[in-house]
Every structure is written in structure tokens, then in C-alpha cells.
């Protein structure tokens, strides 16, 4: 399989992944809403509900971040920039894309970005 063919095969994979993530995000939002509705009533354990909604909230947060990354990746596929590192512009290795199809940066730039984030925190 050539790089171009591989990237084409990722398109449907990303679209499917996006659909799944969007679906589970919807479920989590419903769950958050019902946890909220329950805590408005006077039954149930508020401590457990607060904890549960925090967990669901975190999950929803990481999924909405992933969904945004997937949508960015699909946009880059559409524009023809997919597979090039956002920072250095070099092609992202196929092995990395196989592991993380929505990767926007090569490993080196991603590490630089993350260590910068750690320093900034
Ligand atoms: Zn790079």
C-alpha cells in the first residue's frame, strides 16, 4: 500500500471514529443531564452523584477534544494537507498515523509541544 492509499484508507476510519465519538458524547451528555435532574430532586446520594457527574464530565471532555481532533484531521484530508506535521511540515510517519490516525504532528513536534505545555503549567 502506498502512503496515498494508506491515507485514503484512513478517511473512512476517521469518519467512523468521529461518528462513534459523537454518539458516545451524546450518551454522556444525556447521562449528565439525568444526573443533574436527579440531584435537583430530593432523593439519592448527592456525594455519589457529584462524583459520577465529575467522571462522566471528564470522559465527555476528553471525547469532545478527540472529536475536535478528528474533525481537524478530516478537514486536512479534505484540503490535502493530511499527514504533514503542523509544526515542521514534514510527513508524519505511517506507523504513527496507524496508531493515531488523527495525529496532527510528528512525534518530535508533539513531544516539544507537550514539554512546552508542562513548562507553562
Ligand atoms: Zn514535526
Coordinates of N, CA, C and O and ligand atoms in Angstrom, one line a residue:
X1 N 0.9 -1.2 0.0 CA 0.0 0.0 0.0 C 0.9 1.2 0.0 O 1.8 1.3 0.8
X2 N 0.6 2.2 -0.9 CA 1.4 3.4 -0.9 C 0.9 4.3 0.2 O -0.2 4.1 0.8
X3 N 1.6 5.4 0.5 CA 1.3 6.3 1.5 C -0.1 7.0 1.2 O -1.0 7.1 2.0
X4 N -0.3 7.3 -0.1 CA -1.5 7.9 -0.6 C -2.7 7.0 -0.3 O -3.7 7.4 0.2
X5 N -2.5 5.7 -0.7 CA -3.6 4.7 -0.5 C -3.9 4.6 1.0 O -5.0 4.5 1.4
X6 N -2.8 4.5 1.8 CA -3.0 4.4 3.2 C -3.8 5.6 3.8 O -4.7 5.4 4.6
X7 N -3.4 6.8 3.4 CA -4.1 8.0 3.8 C -5.6 7.9 3.4 O -6.5 8.3 4.2
X8 N -5.8 7.5 2.2 CA -7.2 7.3 1.8 C -8.0 6.4 2.6 O -9.2 6.6 3.0
X9 N -7.3 5.3 3.0 CA -8.0 4.3 3.9 C -8.3 4.9 5.3 O -9.2 4.4 5.9
X10 N -7.5 5.9 5.7 CA -7.8 6.5 7.0 C -9.0 7.3 7.0 O -9.6 7.5 8.0
X11 N -9.4 7.8 5.8 CA -10.5 8.7 5.7 C -11.8 8.1 6.3 O -12.4 8.6 7.2
X12 N -12.1 6.9 5.8 CA -13.3 6.2 6.3 C -13.2 5.8 7.7 O -14.1 5.8 8.5
X13 N -11.9 5.5 8.1 CA -11.7 5.1 9.5 C -11.9 6.3 10.4 O -12.6 6.2 11.5
X14 N -11.5 7.5 10.0 CA -11.7 8.7 10.8 C -13.1 9.1 10.9 O -13.6 9.5 11.9
X15 N -13.8 8.9 9.7 CA -15.2 9.2 9.7 C -16.0 8.4 10.6 O -16.9 8.8 11.4
X16 N -15.7 7.1 10.6 CA -16.4 6.1 11.5 C -16.1 6.5 13.0 O -17.0 6.5 13.8
X17 N -14.8 6.7 13.3 CA -14.4 7.1 14.6 C -15.1 8.3 15.1 O -15.6 8.4 16.2
X18 N -15.2 9.3 14.2 CA -15.9 10.6 14.5 C -17.4 10.3 14.9 O -17.9 10.8 15.8
X19 N -18.0 9.4 14.1 CA -19.4 9.1 14.3 C -19.6 8.4 15.7 O -20.5 8.8 16.5
X20 N -18.7 7.5 16.0 CA -18.7 6.8 17.3 C -18.5 7.7 18.4 O -19.3 7.7 19.4
X21 N -17.6 8.6 18.3 CA -17.2 9.5 19.4 C -18.4 10.5 19.6 O -18.8 10.8 20.7
X22 N -19.0 10.9 18.5 CA -20.1 11.8 18.6 C -21.3 11.1 19.3 O -22.0 11.7 20.1
X23 N -21.5 9.9 18.9 CA -22.6 9.1 19.6 C -22.4 8.9 21.1 O -23.3 9.1 21.8
X24 N -21.1 8.5 21.5 CA -20.9 8.3 22.9 C -21.0 9.6 23.7 O -21.4 9.7 24.8
X25 N -20.6 10.7 23.0 CA -20.6 12.0 23.6 C -22.1 12.4 23.9 O -22.4 12.9 25.0
X26 N -23.0 12.0 23.0 CA -24.4 12.3 23.2 C -24.9 11.5 24.4 O -25.7 12.1 25.2
X27 N -24.5 10.3 24.5 CA -25.0 9.4 25.6 C -24.5 10.1 26.9 O -25.2 10.1 27.9
X28 N -23.2 10.5 26.9 CA -22.7 11.1 28.2 C -23.4 12.4 28.5 O -23.6 12.7 29.7
X29 N -23.7 13.2 27.5 CA -24.5 14.4 27.8 C -25.8 14.1 28.4 O -26.3 14.8 29.3
X30 N -26.5 13.1 27.9 CA -27.8 12.7 28.4 C -27.6 12.3 29.9 O -28.5 12.6 30.7
X31 N -26.6 11.5 30.1 CA -26.3 11.0 31.4 C -26.1 12.1 32.4 O -26.6 12.1 33.5
X32 N -25.3 13.1 32.0 CA -25.0 14.3 32.8 C -26.3 15.0 33.1 O -26.5 15.4 34.3
X33 N -27.1 15.1 32.1 CA -28.4 15.8 32.3 C -29.3 15.0 33.3 O -29.9 15.6 34.2
X34 N -29.3 13.7 33.2 CA -30.2 13.0 34.1 C -29.6 13.0 35.5 O -30.3 13.0 36.5
X35 N -28.3 12.9 35.6 CA -27.7 13.1 37.0 C -28.0 14.4 37.6 O -28.3 14.5 38.8
X36 N -28.0 15.4 36.7 CA -28.4 16.7 37.2 C -29.8 16.8 37.6 O -30.1 17.3 38.7
X37 N -30.7 16.2 36.8 CA -32.1 16.2 37.2 C -32.4 15.4 38.5 O -33.2 15.9 39.3
X38 N -31.6 14.3 38.7 CA -31.8 13.6 39.9 C -31.4 14.4 41.1 O -32.0 14.3 42.2
X39 N -30.3 15.1 41.0 CA -29.8 15.8 42.1 C -30.7 17.0 42.5 O -30.6 17.6 43.6
X40 N -31.5 17.4 41.5 CA -32.4 18.5 41.7 C -33.6 18.0 42.7 O -34.0 18.7 43.6
X41 N -34.0 16.7 42.4 CA -34.9 16.1 43.3 C -34.3 15.8 44.7 O -33.1 16.0 44.9
X42 N -35.1 15.4 45.6 CA -34.6 15.2 47.0 C -34.3 13.8 47.4 O -34.2 13.4 48.5
X43 N -34.1 12.9 46.3 CA -33.7 11.6 46.6 C -32.3 11.3 46.1 O -31.8 12.1 45.3
X44 N -31.7 10.2 46.6 CA -30.4 9.9 46.1 C -29.3 10.4 46.9 O -29.5 11.3 47.7
X45 N -28.1 9.9 46.6 CA -26.9 10.3 47.4 C -26.2 11.4 46.6 O -25.6 11.1 45.5
X46 N -26.2 12.6 47.1 CA -25.6 13.7 46.3 C -24.1 13.5 46.1 O -23.5 13.9 45.1
X47 N -23.4 12.9 47.1 CA -22.0 12.7 47.0 C -21.6 11.8 45.8 O -20.8 12.1 45.0
X48 N -22.4 10.7 45.7 CA -22.2 9.8 44.6 C -22.5 10.4 43.3 O -21.8 10.3 42.3
X49 N -23.6 11.2 43.3 CA -24.0 11.8 42.0 C -22.9 12.9 41.6 O -22.6 13.0 40.4
X50 N -22.4 13.6 42.5 CA -21.4 14.6 42.2 C -20.2 13.9 41.6 O -19.6 14.3 40.6
X51 N -19.8 12.8 42.2 CA -18.7 12.0 41.8 C -18.9 11.5 40.4 O -18.1 11.6 39.5
X52 N -20.1 10.9 40.2 CA -20.4 10.3 38.9 C -20.4 11.4 37.8 O -19.9 11.2 36.7
X53 N -21.0 12.5 38.1 CA -21.1 13.6 37.1 C -19.7 14.1 36.8 O -19.4 14.5 35.7
X54 N -18.8 14.1 37.8 CA -17.5 14.5 37.5 C -16.8 13.6 36.6 O -16.1 14.0 35.6
X55 N -16.9 12.3 36.8 CA -16.3 11.3 36.0 C -16.9 11.3 34.5 O -16.1 11.3 33.6
X56 N -18.2 11.4 34.4 CA -18.8 11.5 33.1 C -18.4 12.8 32.4 O -18.1 12.8 31.2
X57 N -18.3 13.9 33.2 CA -17.8 15.1 32.6 C -16.4 15.0 32.1 O -16.2 15.6 31.0
X58 N -15.6 14.4 32.8 CA -14.2 14.2 32.3 C -14.1 13.4 31.0 O -13.4 13.7 30.1
X59 N -14.9 12.3 31.0 CA -15.0 11.5 29.8 C -15.5 12.3 28.6 O -14.9 12.2 27.5
X60 N -16.5 13.0 28.9 CA -17.1 13.8 27.8 C -16.1 14.9 27.3 O -16.0 15.1 26.1
X61 N -15.4 15.4 28.2 CA -14.4 16.4 27.9 C -13.3 15.8 27.0 O -12.9 16.4 26.0
X62 N -12.8 14.6 27.4 CA -11.7 14.1 26.6 C -12.3 13.6 25.2 O -11.6 13.7 24.2
X63 N -13.5 13.2 25.2 CA -14.1 12.8 23.9 C -14.4 14.0 23.0 O -14.2 13.9 21.8
X64 N -14.8 15.1 23.6 CA -15.1 16.2 22.7 C -13.7 16.8 22.2 O -13.7 17.2 21.0
X65 N -12.7 16.6 23.0 CA -11.4 17.0 22.4 C -10.9 16.1 21.3 O -10.5 16.6 20.3
X66 N -11.2 14.8 21.5 CA -10.8 13.9 20.4 C -11.6 14.1 19.2 O -11.1 14.1 18.1
X67 N -12.9 14.4 19.4 CA -13.8 14.7 18.2 C -13.3 15.9 17.4 O -13.3 15.9 16.2
X68 N -12.9 16.9 18.2 CA -12.3 18.1 17.5 C -11.1 17.8 16.7 O -10.9 18.2 15.6
X69 N -10.2 16.9 17.3 CA -9.0 16.5 16.6 C -9.3 15.7 15.3 O -8.7 15.8 14.3
X70 N -10.4 14.8 15.4 CA -10.8 14.0 14.3 C -11.3 14.9 13.2 O -11.0 14.8 12.0
X71 N -12.1 15.9 13.6 CA -12.7 16.8 12.6 C -11.6 17.7 11.9 O -11.7 17.9 10.7
X72 N -10.6 18.1 12.7 CA -9.5 18.8 12.1 C -8.8 17.9 11.1 O -8.4 18.3 10.0
X73 N -8.6 16.6 11.5 CA -7.9 15.7 10.6 C -8.7 15.5 9.3 O -8.1 15.5 8.2
X74 N -10.0 15.4 9.4 CA -10.8 15.2 8.2 C -10.8 16.5 7.3 O -10.7 16.4 6.1
X75 N -10.7 17.6 8.0 CA -10.5 18.9 7.3 C -9.2 18.9 6.5 O -9.2 19.3 5.3
X76 N -8.2 18.4 7.2 CA -6.8 18.4 6.5 C -6.8 17.4 5.3 O -6.2 17.6 4.3
X77 N -7.6 16.3 5.5 CA -7.7 15.3 4.5 C -8.4 16.0 3.3 O -7.9 15.8 2.1
X78 N -9.4 16.7 3.6 CA -10.2 17.4 2.5 C -9.3 18.4 1.8 O -9.3 18.6 0.6
X79 N -8.5 19.1 2.6 CA -7.6 20.2 2.0 C -6.3 19.6 1.3 O -5.6 20.3 0.7
X80 N -6.1 18.3 1.6 CA -4.9 17.7 1.0 C -3.6 17.9 1.8 O -2.5 17.7 1.4
X81 N -3.8 18.5 3.1 CA -2.6 18.6 3.9 C -2.4 17.5 4.9 O -1.5 17.5 5.8
X82 N -3.3 16.5 4.8 CA -3.2 15.5 5.8 C -1.9 14.7 5.8 O -1.4 14.4 4.7
X83 N -1.4 14.4 7.0 CA -0.2 13.6 7.1 C 1.1 14.4 7.2 O 2.1 13.9 7.4
X84 N 0.9 15.8 7.0 CA 2.1 16.6 7.2 C 2.0 17.2 8.6 O 1.0 17.6 9.1
X85 N 3.2 17.2 9.2 CA 3.2 17.8 10.6 C 2.8 19.3 10.6 O 3.3 20.0 9.7
X86 N 2.0 19.6 11.5 CA 1.5 21.0 11.6 C 2.7 22.0 11.9 O 2.6 23.1 11.5
X87 N 3.7 21.5 12.6 CA 4.7 22.4 13.0 C 5.9 22.4 12.1 O 6.3 23.5 11.6
X88 N 6.5 21.2 11.7 CA 7.7 21.2 10.9 C 7.3 21.0 9.4 O 8.2 21.1 8.6
X89 N 6.1 20.6 9.2 CA 5.7 20.4 7.8 C 6.2 19.1 7.1 O 5.9 18.8 6.0
X90 N 7.0 18.3 7.9 CA 7.4 17.0 7.3 C 6.3 16.0 7.4 O 5.5 16.1 8.3
X91 N 6.4 15.0 6.5 CA 5.4 13.9 6.6 C 5.4 13.1 7.9 O 6.5 12.8 8.4
X92 N 4.3 12.9 8.5 CA 4.2 12.1 9.7 C 4.3 10.7 9.3 O 3.7 10.2 8.4
X93 N 5.2 9.9 10.0 CA 5.4 8.5 9.6 C 4.1 7.7 9.6 O 3.3 7.9 10.5
X94 N 4.0 6.8 8.7 CA 2.8 6.0 8.5 C 2.5 5.2 9.8 O 1.4 5.1 10.2
X95 N 3.6 4.7 10.5 CA 3.4 4.0 11.7 C 2.7 4.8 12.8 O 1.9 4.3 13.6
X96 N 3.0 6.1 12.8 CA 2.4 7.0 13.8 C 0.9 7.2 13.4 O 0.0 7.1 14.3
X97 N 0.6 7.3 12.2 CA -0.7 7.5 11.7 C -1.6 6.3 11.9 O -2.8 6.3 12.1
X98 N -0.9 5.2 11.8 CA -1.6 3.9 12.0 C -2.1 3.8 13.5 O -3.2 3.4 13.8
X99 N -1.2 4.3 14.4 CA -1.5 4.2 15.8 C -2.5 5.3 16.2 O -3.5 5.1 16.9
X100 N -2.3 6.5 15.6 CA -3.2 7.7 15.9 C -3.6 8.4 14.6 O -2.9 9.3 14.2
X101 N -4.7 7.9 14.0 CA -5.0 8.4 12.7 C -5.2 10.0 12.7 O -5.0 10.6 11.6
X102 N -5.6 10.5 13.8 CA -5.8 12.0 13.8 C -4.6 12.8 14.3 O -4.8 14.0 14.5
X103 N -3.5 12.1 14.4 CA -2.3 12.8 14.8 C -2.0 14.0 13.9 O -2.0 13.9 12.6
X104 N -1.7 15.2 14.5 CA -1.5 16.4 13.7 C 0.0 16.7 13.6 O 0.4 17.6 12.8
X105 N 0.8 16.1 14.4 CA 2.2 16.4 14.5 C 3.0 15.1 14.5 O 2.6 14.1 14.9
X106 N 4.3 15.3 14.0 CA 5.2 14.1 14.2 C 5.6 14.0 15.7 O 5.3 14.9 16.5
X107 N 6.2 12.9 16.0 CA 6.4 12.6 17.4 C 7.3 13.7 18.0 O 7.0 14.1 19.1
X108 N 8.3 14.1 17.3 CA 9.2 15.1 17.8 C 8.5 16.4 18.2 O 8.7 17.0 19.2
X109 N 7.7 16.9 17.2 CA 7.0 18.2 17.5 C 6.0 18.0 18.6 O 5.7 18.9 19.4
X110 N 5.3 16.8 18.6 CA 4.3 16.6 19.7 C 5.0 16.6 21.0 O 4.5 17.2 22.0
X111 N 6.2 16.0 21.1 CA 6.9 16.0 22.4 C 7.3 17.4 22.8 O 7.3 17.8 24.0
X112 N 7.8 18.2 21.8 CA 8.2 19.5 22.1 C 7.0 20.3 22.6 O 7.1 21.0 23.6
X113 N 5.9 20.1 21.9 CA 4.6 20.8 22.3 C 4.3 20.4 23.8 O 3.9 21.3 24.6
X114 N 4.3 19.1 24.1 CA 3.9 18.7 25.4 C 4.8 19.1 26.5 O 4.4 19.5 27.6
X115 N 6.1 19.1 26.2 CA 7.1 19.6 27.2 C 6.9 21.1 27.4 O 7.1 21.6 28.5
X116 N 6.6 21.8 26.4 CA 6.3 23.2 26.5 C 5.1 23.5 27.4 O 5.1 24.4 28.2
X117 N 4.1 22.6 27.2 CA 2.8 22.7 28.0 C 3.2 22.5 29.5 O 2.7 23.2 30.3
X118 N 4.0 21.5 29.7 CA 4.4 21.1 31.1 C 5.1 22.3 31.7 O 4.9 22.7 32.9
X119 N 6.0 22.9 31.0 CA 6.8 24.0 31.5 C 5.8 25.2 31.8 O 6.0 25.9 32.8
X120 N 4.9 25.4 30.9 CA 4.0 26.5 31.1 C 3.0 26.3 32.2 O 2.6 27.3 32.8
X121 N 2.7 25.1 32.6 CA 1.8 24.8 33.6 C 2.3 25.1 35.0 O 3.5 25.1 35.2
Ligands
LIG1 ZN1 7.1 17.9 13.2

